[in-house]
Structure formats: C-alpha cells, structure tokens
Coordinates of C-alpha atoms in Angstrom, one line a residue:
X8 CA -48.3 83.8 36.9
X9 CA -51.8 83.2 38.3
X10 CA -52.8 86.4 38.6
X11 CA -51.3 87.4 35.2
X12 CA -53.8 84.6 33.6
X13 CA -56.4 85.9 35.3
X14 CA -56.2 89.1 34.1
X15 CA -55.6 88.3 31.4
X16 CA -58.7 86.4 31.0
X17 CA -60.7 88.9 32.5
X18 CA -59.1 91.6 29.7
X19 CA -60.0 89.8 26.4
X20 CA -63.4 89.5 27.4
X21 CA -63.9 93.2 28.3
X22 CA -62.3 93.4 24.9
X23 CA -64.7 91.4 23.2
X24 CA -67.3 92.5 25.2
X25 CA -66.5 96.5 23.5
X26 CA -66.0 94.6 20.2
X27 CA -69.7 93.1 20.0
X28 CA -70.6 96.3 21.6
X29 CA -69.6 98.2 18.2
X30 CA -71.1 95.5 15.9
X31 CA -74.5 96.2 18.4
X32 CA -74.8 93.3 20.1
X33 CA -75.3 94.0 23.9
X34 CA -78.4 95.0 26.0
X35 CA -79.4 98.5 26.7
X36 CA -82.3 99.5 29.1
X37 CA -85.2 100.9 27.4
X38 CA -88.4 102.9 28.5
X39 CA -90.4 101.2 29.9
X40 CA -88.9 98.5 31.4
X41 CA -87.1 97.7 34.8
X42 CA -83.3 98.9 35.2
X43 CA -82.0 95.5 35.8
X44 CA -78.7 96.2 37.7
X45 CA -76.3 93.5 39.2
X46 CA -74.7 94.3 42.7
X47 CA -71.2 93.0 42.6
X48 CA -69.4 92.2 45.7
X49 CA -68.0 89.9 48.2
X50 CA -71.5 88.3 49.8
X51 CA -71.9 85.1 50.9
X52 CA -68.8 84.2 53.4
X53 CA -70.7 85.6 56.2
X54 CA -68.3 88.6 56.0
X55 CA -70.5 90.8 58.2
X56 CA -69.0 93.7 57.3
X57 CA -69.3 93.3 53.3
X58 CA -73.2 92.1 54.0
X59 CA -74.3 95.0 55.8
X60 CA -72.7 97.5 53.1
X61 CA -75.1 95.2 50.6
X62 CA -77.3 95.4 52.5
X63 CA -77.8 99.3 52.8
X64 CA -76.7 100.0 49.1
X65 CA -79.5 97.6 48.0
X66 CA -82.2 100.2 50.3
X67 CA -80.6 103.2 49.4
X68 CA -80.6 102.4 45.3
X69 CA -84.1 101.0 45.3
X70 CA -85.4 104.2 47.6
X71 CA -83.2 106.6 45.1
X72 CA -84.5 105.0 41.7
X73 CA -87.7 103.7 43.2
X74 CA -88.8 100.4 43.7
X75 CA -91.0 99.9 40.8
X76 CA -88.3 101.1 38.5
X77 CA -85.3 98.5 39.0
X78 CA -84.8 95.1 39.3
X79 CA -81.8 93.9 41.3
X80 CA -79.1 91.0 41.2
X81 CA -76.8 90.3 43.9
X82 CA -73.4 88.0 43.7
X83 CA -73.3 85.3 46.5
X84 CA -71.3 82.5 46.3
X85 CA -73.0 80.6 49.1
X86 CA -77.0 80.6 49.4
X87 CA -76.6 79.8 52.6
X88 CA -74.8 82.2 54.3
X89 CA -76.9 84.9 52.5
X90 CA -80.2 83.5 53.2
X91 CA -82.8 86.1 54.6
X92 CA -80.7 88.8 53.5
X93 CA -80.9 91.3 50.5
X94 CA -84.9 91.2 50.6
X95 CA -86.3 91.7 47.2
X96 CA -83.1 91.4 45.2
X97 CA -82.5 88.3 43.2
X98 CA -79.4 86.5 44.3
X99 CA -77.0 85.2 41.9
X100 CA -74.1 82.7 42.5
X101 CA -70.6 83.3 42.1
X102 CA -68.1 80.9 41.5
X103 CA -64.3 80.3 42.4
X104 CA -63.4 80.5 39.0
X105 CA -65.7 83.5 37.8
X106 CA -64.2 85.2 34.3
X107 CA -67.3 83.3 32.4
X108 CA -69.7 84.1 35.1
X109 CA -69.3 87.6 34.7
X110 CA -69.1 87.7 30.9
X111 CA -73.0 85.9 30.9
X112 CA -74.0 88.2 34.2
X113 CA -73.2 91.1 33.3
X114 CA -74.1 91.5 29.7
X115 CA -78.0 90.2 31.0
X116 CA -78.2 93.4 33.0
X117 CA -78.1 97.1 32.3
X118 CA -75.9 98.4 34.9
X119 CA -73.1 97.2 37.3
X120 CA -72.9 98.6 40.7
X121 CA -69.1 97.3 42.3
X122 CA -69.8 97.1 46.4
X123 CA -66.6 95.9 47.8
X124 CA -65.5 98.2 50.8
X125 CA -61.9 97.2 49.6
X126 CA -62.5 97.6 46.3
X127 CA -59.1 98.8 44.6
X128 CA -56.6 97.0 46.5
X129 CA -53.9 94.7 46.3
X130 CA -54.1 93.7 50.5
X131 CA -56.5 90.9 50.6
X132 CA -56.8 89.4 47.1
X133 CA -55.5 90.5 43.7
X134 CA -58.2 87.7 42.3
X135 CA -61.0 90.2 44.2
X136 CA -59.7 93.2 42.4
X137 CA -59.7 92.2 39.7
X138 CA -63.5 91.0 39.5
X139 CA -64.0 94.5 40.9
X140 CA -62.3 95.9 37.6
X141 CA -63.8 92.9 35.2
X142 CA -67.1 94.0 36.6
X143 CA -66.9 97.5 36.1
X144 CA -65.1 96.9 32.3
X145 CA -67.4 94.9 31.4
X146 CA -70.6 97.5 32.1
X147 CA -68.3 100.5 30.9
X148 CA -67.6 98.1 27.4
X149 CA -71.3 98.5 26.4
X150 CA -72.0 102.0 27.0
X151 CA -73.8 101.1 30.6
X152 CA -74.4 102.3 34.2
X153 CA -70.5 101.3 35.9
X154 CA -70.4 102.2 39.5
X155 CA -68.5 102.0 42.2
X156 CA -70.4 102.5 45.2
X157 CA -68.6 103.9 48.6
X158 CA -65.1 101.9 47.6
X159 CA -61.8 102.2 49.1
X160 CA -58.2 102.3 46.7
X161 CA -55.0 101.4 48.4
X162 CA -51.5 99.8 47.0
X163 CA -52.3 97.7 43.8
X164 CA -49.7 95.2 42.4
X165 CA -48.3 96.7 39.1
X166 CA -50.3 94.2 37.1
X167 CA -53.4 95.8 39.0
X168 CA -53.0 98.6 38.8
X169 CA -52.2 98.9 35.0
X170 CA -56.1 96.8 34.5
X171 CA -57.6 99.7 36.7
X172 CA -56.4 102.4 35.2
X173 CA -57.4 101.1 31.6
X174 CA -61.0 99.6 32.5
X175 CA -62.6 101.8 35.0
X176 CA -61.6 105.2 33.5
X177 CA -65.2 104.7 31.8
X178 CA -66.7 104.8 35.5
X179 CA -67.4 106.5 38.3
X180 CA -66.1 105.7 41.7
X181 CA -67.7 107.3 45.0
X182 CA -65.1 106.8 47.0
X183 CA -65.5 106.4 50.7
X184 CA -62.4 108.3 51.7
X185 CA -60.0 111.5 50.3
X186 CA -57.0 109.1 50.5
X187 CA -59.0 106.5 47.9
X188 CA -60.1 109.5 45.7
X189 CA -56.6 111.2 45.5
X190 CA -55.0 107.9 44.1
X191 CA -58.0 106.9 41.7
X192 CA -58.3 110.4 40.5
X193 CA -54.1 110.2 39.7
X194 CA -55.3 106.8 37.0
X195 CA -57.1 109.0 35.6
X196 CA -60.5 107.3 37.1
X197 CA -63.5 110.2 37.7
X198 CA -64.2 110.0 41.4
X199 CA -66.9 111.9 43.6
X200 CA -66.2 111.5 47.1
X201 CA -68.7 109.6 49.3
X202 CA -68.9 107.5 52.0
X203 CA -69.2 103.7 53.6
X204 CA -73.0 102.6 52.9
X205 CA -73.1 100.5 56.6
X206 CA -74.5 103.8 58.2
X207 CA -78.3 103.7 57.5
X208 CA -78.4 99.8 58.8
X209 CA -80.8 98.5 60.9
X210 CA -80.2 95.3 63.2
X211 CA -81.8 93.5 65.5
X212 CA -83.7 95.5 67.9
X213 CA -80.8 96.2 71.4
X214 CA -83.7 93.4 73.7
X215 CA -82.0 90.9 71.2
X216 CA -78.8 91.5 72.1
X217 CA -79.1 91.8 75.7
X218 CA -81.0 88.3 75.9
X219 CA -78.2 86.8 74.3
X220 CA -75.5 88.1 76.5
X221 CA -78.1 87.6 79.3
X222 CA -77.7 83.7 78.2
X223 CA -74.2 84.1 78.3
X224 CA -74.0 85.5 82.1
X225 CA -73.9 88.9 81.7
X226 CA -75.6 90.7 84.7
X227 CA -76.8 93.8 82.5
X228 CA -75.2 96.3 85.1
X229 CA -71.7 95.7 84.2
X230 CA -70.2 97.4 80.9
X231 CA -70.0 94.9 78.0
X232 CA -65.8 95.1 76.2
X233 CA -66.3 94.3 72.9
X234 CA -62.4 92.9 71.1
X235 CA -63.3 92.0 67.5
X236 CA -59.5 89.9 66.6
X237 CA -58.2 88.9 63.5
X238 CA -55.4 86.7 61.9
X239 CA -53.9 90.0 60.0
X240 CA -51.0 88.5 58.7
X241 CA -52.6 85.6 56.5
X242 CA -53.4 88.2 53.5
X243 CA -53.2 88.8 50.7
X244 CA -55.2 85.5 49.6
X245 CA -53.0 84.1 46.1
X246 CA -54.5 82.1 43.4
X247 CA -51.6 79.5 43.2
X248 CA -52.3 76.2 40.5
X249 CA -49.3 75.2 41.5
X250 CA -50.3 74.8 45.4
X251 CA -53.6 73.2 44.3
X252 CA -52.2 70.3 42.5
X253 CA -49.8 69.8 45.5
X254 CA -52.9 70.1 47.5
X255 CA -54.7 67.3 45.4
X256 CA -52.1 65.0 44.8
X257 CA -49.6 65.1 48.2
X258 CA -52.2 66.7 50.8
X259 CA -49.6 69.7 50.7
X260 CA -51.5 73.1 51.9
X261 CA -54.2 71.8 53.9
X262 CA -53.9 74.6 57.0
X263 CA -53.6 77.5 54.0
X264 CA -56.1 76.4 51.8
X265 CA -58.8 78.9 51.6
X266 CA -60.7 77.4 49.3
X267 CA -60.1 75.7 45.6
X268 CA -57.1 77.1 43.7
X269 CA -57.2 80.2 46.7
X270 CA -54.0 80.1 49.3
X271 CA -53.4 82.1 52.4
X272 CA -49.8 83.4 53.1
X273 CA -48.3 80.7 55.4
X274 CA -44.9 79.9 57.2
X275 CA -43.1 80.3 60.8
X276 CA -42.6 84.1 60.0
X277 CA -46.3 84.7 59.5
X278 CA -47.3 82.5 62.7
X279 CA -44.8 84.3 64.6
X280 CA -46.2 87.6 64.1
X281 CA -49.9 86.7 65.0
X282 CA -48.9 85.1 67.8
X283 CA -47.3 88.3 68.8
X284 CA -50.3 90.0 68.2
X285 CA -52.7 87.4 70.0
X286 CA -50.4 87.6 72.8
X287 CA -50.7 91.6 72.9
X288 CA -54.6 91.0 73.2
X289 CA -54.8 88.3 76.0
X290 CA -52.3 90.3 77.9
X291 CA -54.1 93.8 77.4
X292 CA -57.2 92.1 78.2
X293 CA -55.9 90.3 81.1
X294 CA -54.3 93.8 82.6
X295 CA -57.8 96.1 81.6
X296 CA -60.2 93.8 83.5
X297 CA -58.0 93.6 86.6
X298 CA -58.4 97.5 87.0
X299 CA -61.8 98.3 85.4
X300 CA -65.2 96.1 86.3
X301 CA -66.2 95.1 82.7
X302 CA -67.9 91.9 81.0
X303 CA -65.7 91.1 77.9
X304 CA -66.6 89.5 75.1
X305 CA -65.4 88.1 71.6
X306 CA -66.8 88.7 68.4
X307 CA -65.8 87.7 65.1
X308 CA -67.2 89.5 62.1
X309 CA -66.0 87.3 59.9
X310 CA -66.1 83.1 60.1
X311 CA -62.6 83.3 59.5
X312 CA -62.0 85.4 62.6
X313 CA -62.7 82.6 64.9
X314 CA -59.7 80.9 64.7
X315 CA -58.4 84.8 66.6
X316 CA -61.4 84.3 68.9
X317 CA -60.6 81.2 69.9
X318 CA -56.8 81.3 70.8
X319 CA -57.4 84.2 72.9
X320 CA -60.4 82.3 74.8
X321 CA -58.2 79.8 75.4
X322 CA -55.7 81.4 77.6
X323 CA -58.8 83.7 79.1
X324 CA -61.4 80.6 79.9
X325 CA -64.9 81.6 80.2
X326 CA -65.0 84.8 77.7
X327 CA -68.0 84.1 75.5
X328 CA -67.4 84.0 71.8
X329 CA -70.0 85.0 69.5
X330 CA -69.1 84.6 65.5
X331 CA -71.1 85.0 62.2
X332 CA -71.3 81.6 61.6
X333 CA -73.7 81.3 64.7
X334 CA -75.0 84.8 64.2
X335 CA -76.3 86.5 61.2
X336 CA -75.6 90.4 60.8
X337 CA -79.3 91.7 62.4
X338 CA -78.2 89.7 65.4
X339 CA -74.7 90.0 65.3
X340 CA -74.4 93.6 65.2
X341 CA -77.8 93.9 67.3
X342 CA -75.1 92.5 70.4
X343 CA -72.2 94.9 69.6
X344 CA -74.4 97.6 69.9
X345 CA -75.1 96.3 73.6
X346 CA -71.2 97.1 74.2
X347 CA -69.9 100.4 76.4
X348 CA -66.4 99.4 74.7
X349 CA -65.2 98.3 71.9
X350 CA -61.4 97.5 70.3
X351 CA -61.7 96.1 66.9
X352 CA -59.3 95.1 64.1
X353 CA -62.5 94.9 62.1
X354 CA -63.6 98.2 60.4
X355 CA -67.2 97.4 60.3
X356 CA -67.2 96.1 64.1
X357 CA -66.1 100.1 64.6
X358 CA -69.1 101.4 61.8
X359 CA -71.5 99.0 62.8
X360 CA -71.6 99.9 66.2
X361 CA -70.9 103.9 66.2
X362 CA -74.9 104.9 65.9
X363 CA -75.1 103.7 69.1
X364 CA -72.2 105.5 70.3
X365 CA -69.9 102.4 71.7
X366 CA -66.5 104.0 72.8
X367 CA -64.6 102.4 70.3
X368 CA -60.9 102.0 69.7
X369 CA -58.9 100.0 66.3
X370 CA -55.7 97.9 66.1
X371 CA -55.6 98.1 62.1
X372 CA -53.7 96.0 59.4
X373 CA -54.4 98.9 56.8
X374 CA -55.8 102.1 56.0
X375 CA -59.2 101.9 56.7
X376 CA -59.5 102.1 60.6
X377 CA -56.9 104.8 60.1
X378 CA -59.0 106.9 57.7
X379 CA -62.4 106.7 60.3
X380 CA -60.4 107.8 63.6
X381 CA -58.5 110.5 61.3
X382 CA -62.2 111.6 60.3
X383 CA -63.2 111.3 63.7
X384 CA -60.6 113.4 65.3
X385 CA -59.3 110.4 67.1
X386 CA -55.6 109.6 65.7
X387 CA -55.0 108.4 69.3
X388 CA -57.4 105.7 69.3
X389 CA -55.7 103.4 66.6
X390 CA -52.9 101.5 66.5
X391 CA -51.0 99.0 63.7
X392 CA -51.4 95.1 63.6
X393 CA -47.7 95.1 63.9
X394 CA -46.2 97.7 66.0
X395 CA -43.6 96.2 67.8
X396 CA -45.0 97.7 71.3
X397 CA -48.6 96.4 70.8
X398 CA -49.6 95.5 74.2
X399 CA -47.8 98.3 76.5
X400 CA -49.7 101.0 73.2
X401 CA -53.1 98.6 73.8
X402 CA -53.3 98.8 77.0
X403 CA -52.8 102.3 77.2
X404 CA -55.4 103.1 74.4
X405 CA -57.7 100.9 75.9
X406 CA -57.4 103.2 79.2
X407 CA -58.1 106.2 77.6
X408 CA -61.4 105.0 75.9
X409 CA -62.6 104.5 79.7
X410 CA -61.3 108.3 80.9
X411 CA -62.6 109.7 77.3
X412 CA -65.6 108.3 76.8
X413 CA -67.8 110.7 77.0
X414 CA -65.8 113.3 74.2
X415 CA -65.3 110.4 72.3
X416 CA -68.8 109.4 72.3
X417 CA -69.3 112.7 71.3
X418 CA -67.0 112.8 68.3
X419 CA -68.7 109.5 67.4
X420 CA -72.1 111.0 66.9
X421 CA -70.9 114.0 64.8
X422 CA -68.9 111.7 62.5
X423 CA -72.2 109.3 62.2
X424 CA -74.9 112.2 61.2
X425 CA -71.8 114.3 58.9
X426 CA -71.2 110.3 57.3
X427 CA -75.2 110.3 57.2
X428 CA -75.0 113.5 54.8
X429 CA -72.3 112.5 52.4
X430 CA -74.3 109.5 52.1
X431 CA -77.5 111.2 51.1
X432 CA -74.8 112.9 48.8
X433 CA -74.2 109.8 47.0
X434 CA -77.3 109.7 46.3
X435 CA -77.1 112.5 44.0
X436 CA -74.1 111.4 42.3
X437 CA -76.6 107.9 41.3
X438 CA -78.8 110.0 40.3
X439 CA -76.6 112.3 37.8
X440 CA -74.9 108.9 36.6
X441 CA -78.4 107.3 35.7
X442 CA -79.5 110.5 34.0
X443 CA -76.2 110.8 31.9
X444 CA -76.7 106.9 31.2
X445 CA -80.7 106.5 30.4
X446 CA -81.9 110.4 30.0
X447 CA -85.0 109.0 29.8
X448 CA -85.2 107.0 33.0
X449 CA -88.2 108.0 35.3
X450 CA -86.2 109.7 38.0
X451 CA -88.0 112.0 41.0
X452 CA -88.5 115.3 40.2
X453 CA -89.5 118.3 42.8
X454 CA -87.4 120.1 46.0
X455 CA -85.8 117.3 47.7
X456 CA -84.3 117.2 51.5
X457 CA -80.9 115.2 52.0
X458 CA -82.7 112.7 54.1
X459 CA -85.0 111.9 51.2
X460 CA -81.8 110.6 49.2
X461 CA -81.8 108.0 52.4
X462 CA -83.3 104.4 52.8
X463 CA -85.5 105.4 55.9
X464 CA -83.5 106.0 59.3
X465 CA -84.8 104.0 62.5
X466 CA -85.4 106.1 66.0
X467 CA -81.2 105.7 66.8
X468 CA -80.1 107.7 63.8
X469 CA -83.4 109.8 63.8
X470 CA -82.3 110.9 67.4
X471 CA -79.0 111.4 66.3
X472 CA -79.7 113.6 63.7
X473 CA -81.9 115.6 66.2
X474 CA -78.7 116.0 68.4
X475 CA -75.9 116.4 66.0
X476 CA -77.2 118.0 62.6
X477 CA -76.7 121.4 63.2
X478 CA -73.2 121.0 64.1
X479 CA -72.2 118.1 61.6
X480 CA -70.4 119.4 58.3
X481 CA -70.2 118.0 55.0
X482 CA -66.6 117.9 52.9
X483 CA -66.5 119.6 49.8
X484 CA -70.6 120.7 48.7
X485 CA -73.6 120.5 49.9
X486 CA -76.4 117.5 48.9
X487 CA -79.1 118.6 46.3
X488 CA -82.0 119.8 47.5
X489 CA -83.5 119.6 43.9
X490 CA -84.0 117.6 41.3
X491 CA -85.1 118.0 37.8
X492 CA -86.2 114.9 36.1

C-alpha cells in the first residue's frame, strides 16, 4: 500500500507537471544561457560505488558539453558524507519523503540526468525506482533533456513496472548491459547501449594506499586479499507507515529500521541465510590463508557493509577492516587498488579496482557481477549469495584466481579499455540527445577521437590503452569520430 501511495504521488505530479507544460508554464533552456541539469542518484550514504559513478558522469558531461556551457545539480541527502566530492557541481539535498522535492527540483532545471547503477529494479528499493522514473517523467513532461546515464533494469514489481513503461518511454536510457537493454527496449523505452561510468575514475594516488595498509601491518612483500562482504539478504528496503508508527510508539523495528518510514527485510529466515553466508566467508578465508602466504583484508564499500565486516573479523581476530565511513572513495579505492586479490559481493569493489588489474572474483546477490564476468569471459569466477555449496564453490574459485591470475589479469585489461570505448560511445549518444533537445546548444564541432568524448585518463588507463587498444572491441558500432555542430 506504501508503495502504491507513492506512486501514486509521484504520477499526478508528472501529470500535472505535462498539464502546466501545455498551458506553457515550465522552464526551457535558451541561447545563451547555462544548461542547468540536475544529476539524480543515490549520493550521500557513503555508497562508494554510487559516488564514484557520480563522480565520473559529472567529468564526462561537463568535458562532453563543456564547462562553460552547463551548470550542474547533484542529489545528496547527507552533506556530510558527500563533502569534497562532485567538484564544481552544486549539491542539492534530498529528503526521505522526496515527491515535492522533485516536483520544485526538477522543473528549476533544464535537463535530468538519472545516475543510479540499479536504476530499473525492484531488488533494493521500489521507493529508489520510482524517484528514478519520477525524475525522468518529470524532465520528459516538459519537453526536456531525460537521461538515463549507464543504468541497469532487472525484475520490477508489477506496480513498477507499469510507472516505467508509461513515464520513461519519452527518454533515453544508455544502458550499461544487453540484458538491461533487452527488457527496457520490450516497455517500449529507446535504449542505446553503454556502459558503467566508474571506469575513467581517479583515486588516491597507490603511496596512499600502501601507507595505510603499511599502518595496518602489512609488510609490502606479501599479496594484499581483498573480501568486500555484504548482508545480501536484508533487501529490498520497504516503505512501511505501518512499521514506523510501531517504531514510534512501542520501539518495535529498531534492528530493521533503515531510516524514517524505510524497513529492511528482517526475521530468523533472513538471519539464517546470512549467517550461512558469513560462515562460507570465514571458513574460505580460514582454509585460503592456510595454503597461500597472503595479507587479507576487509573492506566495506558501503557503511552498511560493516556490520558483514565485522562478524567475519570477529571469528578471524586481527584482519584489518577498512569502511567508507572512515574512508572516502579517493582513499578507499586508492587501497583496493593496492590488492593482488580480490572477492567481492560488491560490484564496484570488482570495477573500481580492475584498471589496476586486481585478480578479482564475485559472490553476487543479482545480476550485475554476473553481467561483468560474462563480459569478461570469466563465468567461473562468480558465484550466488545463496548457493547452497558456498564455501566448498568459494574456496575453490578463490584457488583458481591464484593459478589464473595472469589470463585473468589479462581478460581484465581488455574488458577495461573495450568498457573505456563504449564509454566514449556514450558520449555520442549525450551529444545526439542534447542536439535533438536544444538544436541550438553550442556543441563541439570538428573530427573527434573516441578519447576526446572522455574526462581525461590518468597514466593507469593511458598505459592500458597503450597495451590493450588494438585488440579491445566495441559491441554493436563504432564511437563518432565526427561531429557536426
């Protein structure tokens, strides 16, 4: 019922948002003045993942359109965890209950650009979908720029599904997999296909990350294991009114609370299957640094991924822990770069670290992981949250990373530089979207490389690129190397 008001909410005011729209209220861009666009997305949880892909959209839009042309907004909904990030873009605060947020927000600007990785998808949070569609709607509702940038569509809810396939046909989606474009593209949605946006990012320079796991007693000869964990069976997050006045009034919900009127999924069955799957991890662990000399560490991409973190450091005493509430995402990423190995149920723990060619392997609750090692040629290097055989599969998979590391290192550097190209792609498709949008927006004009569609690469992916290019294909056609403006 929660997620039927919401949408519901979030419906009449894309309707009355088309309505003024014919009676010509609304704000259109107009020569000479900045393209005000507003970024929406998932910031400011200290989500490293969801920051970095931010992050890289922001550089790769502003290089595209040029700096002097646009002026950008970015959804947080705390300053805190997003300060120092996003450098020249406005930041903008979201709240819990966000239907009249995005109403005011969206009609100030002339564009909407949707950045959540999981941006068509039922898994995590109906409530995130649909600001993802409400976003999109709202643009699409007044004739403006409505982007999806590098998203991902998976199993929607009925109720979901029905909202997407009304409000975002009106918009284009570059979606970061075939799987994503397939199903958009059967609503009736126009998709391009693309990629994630985390590839161009630039942390902390590797000295950083080495100090730090200098302070935490590694001896800098030893490989560094890299095990990003997760509580997997908590989503999807519910909106429940019901829970929250329990919550209030009797104290009920306290452990499942995520924030405000937002619940996890709770109860003995889903403790019972992360325990399962914590066990699988401090037993594979315990069995892969009996037979191979490594220096293993915790990470948690996400705040929430602590609580994983910390229940496995407690039955392996002494394995450091380093979360993004301690770290931000230059440093946080700067120290999984540092890693020879890496098994992540995080998808950006795998992304984040590939241009420095960590042998990495995925325990996945969804598609995403799945999509990357399909795309990498490495269908033997993931396995599922819930697999009933986790730890004899994990322990296995975790022994072939060690006697393939070298082809799989290599497989790794193919997939970064082809993902570097489709990227550069996307660039292309911004560019045609803007053009059909504002025809008279000052876009480049001249013979144009693919690299030029890029924010600019740092000496890793430059080298890369040196090494890999010739070899690396791009799905489907080639990027632009023009552009009439």
């Amino acid at each position: 019922m929660t997620d039927f008001l919401l949408v519901a909410w979030v419906s009449a005011l894309i309707e009355i948002t088309r309505l003024g729209w014919m009676f010509g209220l609304g704000q259109r861009w107009t020569p000479g003045e900045k393209l005000r666009l507003l970024f929406a997305g998932y910031n400011g949880t200290r989500n490293t993942g969801s920051d970095v892909r931010v992050q890289e959209m922001l550089r790769q839009v502003r290089h595209v359109l040029g700096a002097e042309n646009v002026a950008f907004r970015v959804m947080t909904q705390n300053f805190d965890f997003t300060r120092g990030y996003f450098e020249g873009t406005q930041q903008v605060y979201l709240p819990d209950v966000y239907p009249p947020f995005l109403f005011r927000e969206v009609r100030q600007n002339h564009g909407v650009i949707a950045c959540e990785g999981s941006m068509f998808k039922s898994k995590f949070a109906n409530a995130l979908t649909t600001m993802m569609i409400g976003s999109l709607g709202l643009a699409s509702a007044e004739n403006k720029l409505s982007l999806g940038y590098g998203g991902e569509a998976g199993h929607m809810d009925g109720l979901i599904e029905r909202m997407c396939e009304r409000y975002v046909h009106d918009s284009l989606v570059i979606t970061r997999n075939e799987e994503s474009q397939k199903l958009l593209s059967s609503l009736g949605i126009p998709t391009e296909l693309g990629t994630d946006t985390a590839w161009t990012f630039e942390p902390h320079p590797l000295a950083y990350g080495r100090k730090v796991l200098r302070d935490a007693g590694w001896d800098e000869r030893t490989p560094v294991l890299a095990v990003c964990p997760i509580h997997p069976f908590v989503w999807p997050v519910k909106a429940s009114i019901g829970k929250y006045i329990a919550r209030v009034t009797t104290g009920a919900y306290k452990d499942s609370q995520y924030r405000t009127v937002y619940f996890f999924q709770s109860g003995s069955e889903v403790e019972a299957k992360y325990r399962r799957y914590i066990s699988a991890f401090i037993k594979s662990l315990q069995s892969f640094t009996q037979r191979h000399r490594v220096f293993p560490i915790l990470v948690a991409m996400e705040r929430l991924d602590a609580v994983a973190c910390r229940d496995i450091a407690q039955a392996l005493p002494g394995i450091p822990i380093f979360t993004s509430d301690d770290f931000d995402m230059f440093q946080i990423v700067s120290i999984l770069r540092c890693g020879t190995y890496l098994v992540s149920s995080r998808y950006h723990g795998i992304v984040t670290c590939m241009p420095s060619l960590v042998a990495s392997a995925g325990v996945t609750m969804d598609e995403r992981i799945r999509n990357l090692m399909r795309e990498r040629g490495h269908q033997h290097l993931f396995l599922t949250v819930n697999d009933p055989d986790l730890e004899p599969k994990l322990i296995k998979m975790m022994d072939t990373l060690v006697a393939e590391a070298e082809s799989v290192r290599d497989g790794i550097g193919k997939t970064v530089v082809r993902n570097l190209r489709v990227m550069a792609r996307m660039g292309t498709f911004l560019e045609d979207a803007v053009r059909r949008t504002y025809p008279e927006f000052p876009l480049r004009s001249g013979i144009l490389s693919w690299r030029d569609y890029l924010p600019p690469l740092n000496d890793t992916l430059l080298q890369l690129v040196e090494r890999y290019d010739s070899s690396a294909s791009v799905p489907q056609h080639s990027v632009a190397g023009t552009a009439s403006r």
